[in-house]
Tab-separated table of C-alpha atoms and ligand atoms in Angstrom:
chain	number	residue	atom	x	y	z
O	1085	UNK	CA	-0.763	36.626	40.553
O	1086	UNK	CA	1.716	37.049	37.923
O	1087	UNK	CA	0.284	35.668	34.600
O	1088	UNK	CA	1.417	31.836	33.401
O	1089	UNK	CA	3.292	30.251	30.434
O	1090	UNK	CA	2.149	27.218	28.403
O	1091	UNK	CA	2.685	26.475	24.989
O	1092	UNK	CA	4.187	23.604	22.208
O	1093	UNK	CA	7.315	22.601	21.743
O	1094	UNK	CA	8.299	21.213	18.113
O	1095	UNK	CA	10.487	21.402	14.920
O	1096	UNK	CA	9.592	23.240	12.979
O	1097	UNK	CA	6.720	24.685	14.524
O	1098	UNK	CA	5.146	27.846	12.996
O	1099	UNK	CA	2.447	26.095	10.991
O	1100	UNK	CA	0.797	24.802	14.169
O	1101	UNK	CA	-2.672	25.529	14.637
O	1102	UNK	CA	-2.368	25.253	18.658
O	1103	UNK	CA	-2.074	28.742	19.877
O	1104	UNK	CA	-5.281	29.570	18.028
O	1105	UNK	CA	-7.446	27.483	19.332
O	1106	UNK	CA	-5.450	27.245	23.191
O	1107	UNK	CA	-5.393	30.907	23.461
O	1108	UNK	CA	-9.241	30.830	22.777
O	1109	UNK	CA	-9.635	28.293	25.544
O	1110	UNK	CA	-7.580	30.269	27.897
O	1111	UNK	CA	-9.413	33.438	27.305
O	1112	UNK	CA	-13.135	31.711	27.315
O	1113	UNK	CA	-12.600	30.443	30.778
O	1114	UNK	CA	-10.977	33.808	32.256
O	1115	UNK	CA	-7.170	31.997	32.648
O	1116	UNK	CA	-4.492	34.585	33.152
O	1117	UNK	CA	-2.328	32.892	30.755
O	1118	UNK	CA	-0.716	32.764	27.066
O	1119	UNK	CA	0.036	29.605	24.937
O	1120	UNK	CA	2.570	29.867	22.666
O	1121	UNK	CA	4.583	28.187	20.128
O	1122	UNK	CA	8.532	27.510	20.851
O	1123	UNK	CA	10.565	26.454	18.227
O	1124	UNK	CA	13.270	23.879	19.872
O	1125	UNK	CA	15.869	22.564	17.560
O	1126	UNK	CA	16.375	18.489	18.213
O	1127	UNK	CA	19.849	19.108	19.537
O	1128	UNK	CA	18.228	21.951	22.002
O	1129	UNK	CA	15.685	19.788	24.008
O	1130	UNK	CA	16.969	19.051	27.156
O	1131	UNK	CA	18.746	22.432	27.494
O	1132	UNK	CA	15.028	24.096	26.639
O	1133	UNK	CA	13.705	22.254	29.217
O	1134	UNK	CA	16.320	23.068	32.028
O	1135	UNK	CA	16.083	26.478	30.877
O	1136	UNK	CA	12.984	27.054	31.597
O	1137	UNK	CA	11.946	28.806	34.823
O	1138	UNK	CA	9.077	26.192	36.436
O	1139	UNK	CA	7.240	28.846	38.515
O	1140	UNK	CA	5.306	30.312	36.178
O	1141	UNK	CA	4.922	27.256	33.553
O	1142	UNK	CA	1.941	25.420	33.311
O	1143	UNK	CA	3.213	23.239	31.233
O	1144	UNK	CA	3.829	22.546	27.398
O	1145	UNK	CA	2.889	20.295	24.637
O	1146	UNK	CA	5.123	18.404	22.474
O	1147	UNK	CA	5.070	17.445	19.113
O	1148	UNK	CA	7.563	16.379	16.084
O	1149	UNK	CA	10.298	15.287	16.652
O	1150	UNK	CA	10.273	15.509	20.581
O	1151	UNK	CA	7.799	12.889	21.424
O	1152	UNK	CA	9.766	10.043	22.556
O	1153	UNK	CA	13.192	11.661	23.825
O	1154	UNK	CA	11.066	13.675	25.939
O	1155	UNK	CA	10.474	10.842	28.329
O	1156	UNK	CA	14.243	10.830	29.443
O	1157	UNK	CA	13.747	14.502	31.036
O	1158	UNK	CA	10.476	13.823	32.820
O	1159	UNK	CA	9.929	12.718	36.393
O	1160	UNK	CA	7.388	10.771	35.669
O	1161	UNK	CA	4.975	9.365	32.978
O	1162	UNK	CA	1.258	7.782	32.563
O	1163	UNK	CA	0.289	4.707	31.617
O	1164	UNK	CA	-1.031	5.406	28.321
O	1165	UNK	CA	2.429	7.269	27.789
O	1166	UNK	CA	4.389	4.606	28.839
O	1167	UNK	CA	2.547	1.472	26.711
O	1168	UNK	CA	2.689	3.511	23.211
O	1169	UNK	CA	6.248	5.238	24.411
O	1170	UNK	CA	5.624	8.705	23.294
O	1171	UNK	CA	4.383	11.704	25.288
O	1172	UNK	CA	2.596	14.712	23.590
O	1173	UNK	CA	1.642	16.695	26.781
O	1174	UNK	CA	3.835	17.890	29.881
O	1175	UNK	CA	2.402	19.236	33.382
O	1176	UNK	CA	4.166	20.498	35.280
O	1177	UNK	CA	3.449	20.033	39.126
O	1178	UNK	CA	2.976	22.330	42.171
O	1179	UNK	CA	6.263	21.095	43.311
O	1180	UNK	CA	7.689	21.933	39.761
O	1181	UNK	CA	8.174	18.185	38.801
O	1182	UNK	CA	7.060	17.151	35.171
O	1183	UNK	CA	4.559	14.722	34.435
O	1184	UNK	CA	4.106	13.470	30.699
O	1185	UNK	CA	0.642	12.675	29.285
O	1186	UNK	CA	-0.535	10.789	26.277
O	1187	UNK	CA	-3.881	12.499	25.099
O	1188	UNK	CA	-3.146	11.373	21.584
O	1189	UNK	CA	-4.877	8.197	22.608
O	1190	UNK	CA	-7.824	9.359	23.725
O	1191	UNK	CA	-7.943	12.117	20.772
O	1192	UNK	CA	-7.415	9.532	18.208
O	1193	UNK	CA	-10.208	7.523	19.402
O	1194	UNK	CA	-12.748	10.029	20.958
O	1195	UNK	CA	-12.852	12.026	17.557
O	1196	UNK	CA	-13.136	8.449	15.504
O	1197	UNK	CA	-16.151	8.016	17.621
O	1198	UNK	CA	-17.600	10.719	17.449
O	1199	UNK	CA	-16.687	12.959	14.550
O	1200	UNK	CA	-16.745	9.597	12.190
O	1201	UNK	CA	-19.418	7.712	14.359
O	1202	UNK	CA	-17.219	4.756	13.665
O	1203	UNK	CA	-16.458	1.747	16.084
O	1204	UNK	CA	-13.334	0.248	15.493
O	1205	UNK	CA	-14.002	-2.962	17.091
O	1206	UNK	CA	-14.116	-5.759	15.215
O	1207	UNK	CA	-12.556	-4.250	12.024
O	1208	UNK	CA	-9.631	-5.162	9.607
O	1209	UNK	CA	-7.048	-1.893	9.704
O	1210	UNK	CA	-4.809	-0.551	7.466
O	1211	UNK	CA	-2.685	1.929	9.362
O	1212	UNK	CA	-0.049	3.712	6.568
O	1213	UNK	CA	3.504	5.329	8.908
O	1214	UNK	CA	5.121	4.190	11.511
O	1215	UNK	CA	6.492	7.341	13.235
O	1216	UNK	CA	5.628	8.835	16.163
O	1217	UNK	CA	2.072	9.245	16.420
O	1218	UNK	CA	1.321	6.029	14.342
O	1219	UNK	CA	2.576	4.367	18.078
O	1220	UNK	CA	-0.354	5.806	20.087
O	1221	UNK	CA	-2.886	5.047	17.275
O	1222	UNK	CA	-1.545	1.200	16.795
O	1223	UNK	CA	-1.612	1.016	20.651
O	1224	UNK	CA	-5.559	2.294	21.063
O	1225	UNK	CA	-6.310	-0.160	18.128
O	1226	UNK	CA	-5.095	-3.312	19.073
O	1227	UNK	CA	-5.922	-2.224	22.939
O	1228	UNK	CA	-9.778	-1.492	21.802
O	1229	UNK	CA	-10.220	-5.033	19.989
O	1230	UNK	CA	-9.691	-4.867	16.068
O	1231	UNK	CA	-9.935	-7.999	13.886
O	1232	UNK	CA	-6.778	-7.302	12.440
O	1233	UNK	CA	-3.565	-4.876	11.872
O	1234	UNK	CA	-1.370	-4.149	9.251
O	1235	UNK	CA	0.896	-1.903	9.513
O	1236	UNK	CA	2.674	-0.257	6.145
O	1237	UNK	CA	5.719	2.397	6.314
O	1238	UNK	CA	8.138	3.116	3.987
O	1239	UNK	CA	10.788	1.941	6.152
O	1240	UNK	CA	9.492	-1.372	7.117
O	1241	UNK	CA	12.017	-1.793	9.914
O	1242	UNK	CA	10.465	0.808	11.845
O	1243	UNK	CA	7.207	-1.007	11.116
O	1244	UNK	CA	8.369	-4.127	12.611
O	1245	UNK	CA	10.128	-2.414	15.423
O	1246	UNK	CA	6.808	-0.699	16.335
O	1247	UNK	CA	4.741	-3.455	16.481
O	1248	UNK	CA	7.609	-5.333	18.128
O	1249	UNK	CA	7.091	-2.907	21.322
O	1250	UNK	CA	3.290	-2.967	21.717
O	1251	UNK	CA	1.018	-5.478	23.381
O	1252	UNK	CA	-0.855	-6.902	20.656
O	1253	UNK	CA	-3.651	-8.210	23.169
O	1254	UNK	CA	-4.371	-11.431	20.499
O	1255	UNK	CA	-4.552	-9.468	17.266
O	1256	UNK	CA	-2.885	-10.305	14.594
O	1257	UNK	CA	-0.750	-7.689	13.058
O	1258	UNK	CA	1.622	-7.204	10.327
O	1259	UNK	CA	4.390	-5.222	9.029
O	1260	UNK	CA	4.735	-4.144	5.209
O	1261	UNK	CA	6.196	-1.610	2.890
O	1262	UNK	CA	4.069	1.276	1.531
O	1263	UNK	CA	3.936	-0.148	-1.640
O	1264	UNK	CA	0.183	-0.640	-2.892
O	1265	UNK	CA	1.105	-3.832	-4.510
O	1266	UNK	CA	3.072	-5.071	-1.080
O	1267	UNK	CA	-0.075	-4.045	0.762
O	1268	UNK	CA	-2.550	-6.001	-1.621
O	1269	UNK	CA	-0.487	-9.007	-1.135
O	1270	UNK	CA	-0.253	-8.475	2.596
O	1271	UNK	CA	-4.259	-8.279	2.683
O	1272	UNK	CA	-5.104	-11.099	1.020
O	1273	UNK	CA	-6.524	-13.452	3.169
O	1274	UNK	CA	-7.787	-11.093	5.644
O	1275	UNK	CA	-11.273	-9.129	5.662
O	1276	UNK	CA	-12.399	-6.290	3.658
O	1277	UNK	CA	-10.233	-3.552	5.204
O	1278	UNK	CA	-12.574	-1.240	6.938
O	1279	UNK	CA	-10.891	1.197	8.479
O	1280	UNK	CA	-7.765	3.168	6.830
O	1281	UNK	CA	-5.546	5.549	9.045
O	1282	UNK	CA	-2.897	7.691	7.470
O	1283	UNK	CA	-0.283	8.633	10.072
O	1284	UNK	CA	2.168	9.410	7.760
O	1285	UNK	CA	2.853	13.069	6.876
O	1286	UNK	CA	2.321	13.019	3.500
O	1287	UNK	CA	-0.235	15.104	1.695
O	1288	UNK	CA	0.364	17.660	4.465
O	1289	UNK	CA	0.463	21.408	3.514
O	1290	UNK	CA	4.088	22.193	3.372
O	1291	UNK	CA	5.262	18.740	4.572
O	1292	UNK	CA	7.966	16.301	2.826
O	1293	UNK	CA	5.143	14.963	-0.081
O	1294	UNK	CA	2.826	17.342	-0.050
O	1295	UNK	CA	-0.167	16.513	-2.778
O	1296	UNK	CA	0.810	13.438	-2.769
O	1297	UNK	CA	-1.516	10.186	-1.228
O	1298	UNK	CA	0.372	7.218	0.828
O	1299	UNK	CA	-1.580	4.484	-1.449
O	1300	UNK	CA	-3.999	4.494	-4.719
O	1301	UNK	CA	-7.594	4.672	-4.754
O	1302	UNK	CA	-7.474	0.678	-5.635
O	1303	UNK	CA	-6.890	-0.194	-2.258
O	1304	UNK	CA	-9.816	2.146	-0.652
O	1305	UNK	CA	-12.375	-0.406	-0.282
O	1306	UNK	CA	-15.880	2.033	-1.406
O	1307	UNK	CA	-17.490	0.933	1.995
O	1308	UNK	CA	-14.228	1.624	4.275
O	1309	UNK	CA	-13.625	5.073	6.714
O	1310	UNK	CA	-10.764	6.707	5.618
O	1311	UNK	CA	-9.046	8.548	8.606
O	1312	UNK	CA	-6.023	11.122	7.538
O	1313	UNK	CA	-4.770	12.649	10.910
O	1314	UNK	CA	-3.234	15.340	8.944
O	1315	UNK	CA	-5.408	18.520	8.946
O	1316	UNK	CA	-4.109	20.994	6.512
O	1317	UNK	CA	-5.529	21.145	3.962
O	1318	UNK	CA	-8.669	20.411	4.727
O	1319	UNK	CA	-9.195	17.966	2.388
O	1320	UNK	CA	-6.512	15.889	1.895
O	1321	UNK	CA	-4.800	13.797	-1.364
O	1322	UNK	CA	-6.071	10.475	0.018
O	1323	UNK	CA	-9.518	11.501	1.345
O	1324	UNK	CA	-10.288	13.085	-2.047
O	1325	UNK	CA	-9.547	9.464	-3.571
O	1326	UNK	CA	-11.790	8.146	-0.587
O	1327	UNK	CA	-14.541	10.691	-1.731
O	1328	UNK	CA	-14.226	9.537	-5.102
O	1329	UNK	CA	-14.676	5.573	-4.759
O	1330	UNK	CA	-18.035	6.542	-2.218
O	1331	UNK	CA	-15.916	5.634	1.032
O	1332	UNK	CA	-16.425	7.944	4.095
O	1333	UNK	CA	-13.517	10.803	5.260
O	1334	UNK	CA	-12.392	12.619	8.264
O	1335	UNK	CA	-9.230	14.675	8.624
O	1336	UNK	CA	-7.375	14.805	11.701
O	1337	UNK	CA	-8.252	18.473	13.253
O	1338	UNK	CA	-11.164	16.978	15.734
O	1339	UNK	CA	-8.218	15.130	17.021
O	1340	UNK	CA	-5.721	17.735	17.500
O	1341	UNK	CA	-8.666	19.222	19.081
O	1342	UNK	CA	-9.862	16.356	21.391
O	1343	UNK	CA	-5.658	15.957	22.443
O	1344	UNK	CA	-5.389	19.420	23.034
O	1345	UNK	CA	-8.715	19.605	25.587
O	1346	UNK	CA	-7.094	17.151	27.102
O	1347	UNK	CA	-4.165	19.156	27.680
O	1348	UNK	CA	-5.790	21.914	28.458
O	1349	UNK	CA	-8.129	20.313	31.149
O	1350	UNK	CA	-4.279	19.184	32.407
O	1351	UNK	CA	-2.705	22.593	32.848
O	1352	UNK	CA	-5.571	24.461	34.049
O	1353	UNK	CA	-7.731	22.050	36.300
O	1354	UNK	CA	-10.634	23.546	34.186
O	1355	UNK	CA	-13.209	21.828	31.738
O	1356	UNK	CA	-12.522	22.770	28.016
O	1357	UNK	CA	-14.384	24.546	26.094
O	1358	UNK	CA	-14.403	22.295	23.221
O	1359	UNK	CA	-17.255	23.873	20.911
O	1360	UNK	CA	-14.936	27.217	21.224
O	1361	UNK	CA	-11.577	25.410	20.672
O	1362	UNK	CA	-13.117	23.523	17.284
O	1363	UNK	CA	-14.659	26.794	15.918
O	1364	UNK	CA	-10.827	28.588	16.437
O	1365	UNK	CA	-9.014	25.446	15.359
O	1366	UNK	CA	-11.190	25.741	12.162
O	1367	UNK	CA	-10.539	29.255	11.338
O	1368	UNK	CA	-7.120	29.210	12.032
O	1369	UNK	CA	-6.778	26.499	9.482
O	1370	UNK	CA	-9.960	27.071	6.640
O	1371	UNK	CA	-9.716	30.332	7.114
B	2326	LIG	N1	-4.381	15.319	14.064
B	2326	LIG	C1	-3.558	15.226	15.085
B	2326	LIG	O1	-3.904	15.498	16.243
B	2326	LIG	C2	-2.168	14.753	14.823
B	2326	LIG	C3	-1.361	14.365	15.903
B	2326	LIG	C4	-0.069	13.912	15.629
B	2326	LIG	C5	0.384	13.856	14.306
B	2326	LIG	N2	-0.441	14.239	13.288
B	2326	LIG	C6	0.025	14.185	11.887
B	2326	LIG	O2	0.468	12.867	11.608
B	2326	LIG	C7	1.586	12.911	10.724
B	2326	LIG	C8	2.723	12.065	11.286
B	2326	LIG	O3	3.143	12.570	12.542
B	2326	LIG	P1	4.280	11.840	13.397
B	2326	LIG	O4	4.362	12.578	14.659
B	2326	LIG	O5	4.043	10.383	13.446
B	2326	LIG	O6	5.562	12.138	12.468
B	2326	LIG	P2	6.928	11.290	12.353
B	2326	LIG	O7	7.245	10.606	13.622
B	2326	LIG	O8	7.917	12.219	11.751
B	2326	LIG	O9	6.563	10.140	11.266
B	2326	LIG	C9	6.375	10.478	9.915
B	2326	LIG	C10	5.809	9.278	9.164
B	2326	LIG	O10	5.558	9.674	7.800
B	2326	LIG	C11	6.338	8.852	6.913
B	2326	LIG	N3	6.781	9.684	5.782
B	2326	LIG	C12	7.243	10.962	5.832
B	2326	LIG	N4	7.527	11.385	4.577
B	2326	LIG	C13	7.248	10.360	3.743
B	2326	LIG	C14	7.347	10.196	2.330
B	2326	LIG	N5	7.778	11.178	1.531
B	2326	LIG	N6	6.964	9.012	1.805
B	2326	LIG	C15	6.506	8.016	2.601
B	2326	LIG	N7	6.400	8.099	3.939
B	2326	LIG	C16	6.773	9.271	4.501
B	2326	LIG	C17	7.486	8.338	7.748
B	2326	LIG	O11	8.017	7.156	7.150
B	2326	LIG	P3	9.525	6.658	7.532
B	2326	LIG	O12	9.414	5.966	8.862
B	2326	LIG	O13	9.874	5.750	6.422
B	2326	LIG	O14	10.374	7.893	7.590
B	2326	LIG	C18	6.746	8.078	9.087
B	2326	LIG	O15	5.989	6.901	9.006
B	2326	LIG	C19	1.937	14.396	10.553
B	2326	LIG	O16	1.425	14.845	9.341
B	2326	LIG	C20	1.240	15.088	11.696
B	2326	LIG	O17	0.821	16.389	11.356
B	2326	LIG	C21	-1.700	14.675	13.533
């Protein structure tokens, strides 16, 4: 049998540490197949996708800024897809359909759990962005029982709009700017915030504000879990203010890990191998 195609589709996408740690996947359980990275140009998507011949594809994952335009080239989509309206994985079937997955969900959570050891029930959230993957992680957290939400972004439309679209499931949630005085006013009268997510891409290595963290070290409460989804670098602008008030850190890569299993378990009917996938994810980005 011929060998098979899988791979990522994004914009830009060379500084993705996916192929490193899917290729070492692929060749740890014997699969006759290469992941690779395809850069696909917003304007380019659908024609990528009808380009591409189906008998040989296993399927692809998706990432900025293809998540949610996806959908309208898919034959069909999962639940978890469908509530947070973003897909980050693509199968594609025996009869060549495409089915879209959300395993940013469950990599979100899963790695929270246990990477962090945290439980997010119960908790008071600050979640800073409100782009793409800031859908599936407000989705899991109201879904999984918080005490509260609020939600800052720089554009505070897209806030609203967000939290608009999702079932809140009784919690109360708010919009607000990313503006550390906006956000202490926003607070007040809730509980200590215990859990901070930053789903915006800032402080990521070669991103828009790189160096730079989404809030001050005055709102990190010193007994709060600061989560930064971005992975590179390793240590990022806000969890070195986290560090230095006493609170607790994790960076996003045993998330892109825990998605990508996922995936991979999708495409290839096989368990991952998800102590060989961390170690390669790890050198590919600390070197
Ligand atoms: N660890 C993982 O598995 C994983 C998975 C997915 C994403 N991520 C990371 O999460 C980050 C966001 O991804 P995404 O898919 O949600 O991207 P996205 O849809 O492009 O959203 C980007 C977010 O960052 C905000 N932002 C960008 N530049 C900013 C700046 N200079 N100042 C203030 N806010 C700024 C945007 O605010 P506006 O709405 O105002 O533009 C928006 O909220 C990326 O760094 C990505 O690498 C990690």
């Amino acid at each position: 049998m011929a060998a098979k195609r899988v791979g990522i589709i994004g914009y830009p996408i060379r500084h993705s540490a996916s192929p490193a740690f899917q290729n070492a996947a692929l060749q740890h359980r014997g699969v006759d197949a290469t992941f690779t990275a395809w850069e696909v140009a917003p304007d380019e998507l659908s024609k990528w996708v009808w380009s591409q011949d189906r008998s040989d594809l296993l399927g692809f994952g998706v990432t900025v800024p293809h998540k949610t335009e996806i959908i309208k080239v898919l034959d069909h989509v999962d639940e978890d897809a469908s509530t947070v309206g973003a897909v980050n994985t693509v199968v594609v079937t025996e009869g060549h359909r495409l089915f879209g997955y959300n395993t940013d969900t469950y990599g979100f959570l899963h790695a929270l759990q246990h990477e962090g050891g945290f439980d997010v029930r119960g908790q008071d959230v600050l979640v800073l962005g409100a782009g793409g993957v800031s859908r599936a992680v407000c989705g899991v957290l109201l879904r999984e029982g918080v005490a509260s939400l609020t939600l800052a972004n720089r554009t505070v439309s897209r806030a609203e709009s967000l939290l608009a679209d999702l079932d809140h499931h009784g919690v109360p949630a708010q919009p607000v700017a990313l503006d550390d005085a906006a956000i202490a006013a926003a607070l007040r009268g809730r509980g200590p915030v215990g859990l901070i997510v930053n789903c915006t891409s800032m402080g990521m290595l070669h991103g828009p504000a790189e160096g730079a963290s989404p809030i001050s070290a005055a709102l990190i409460p010193p007994d709060a879990f600061v989560y930064d989804l971005v992975y590179n670098p390793p240590v990022t602008p806000i969890m070195e203010l986290a560090r230095g008030v006493g609170a607790q850190t994790l960076n996003g890569l045993p998330m892109l890990v825990y998605q990508g299993a996922k995936g991979f378990q999708l495409w290839t009917g096989l368990d991952a191998p998800v102590d060989v996938m961390m170690a390669a994810a790890r050198k590919a980005v600390e070197g």
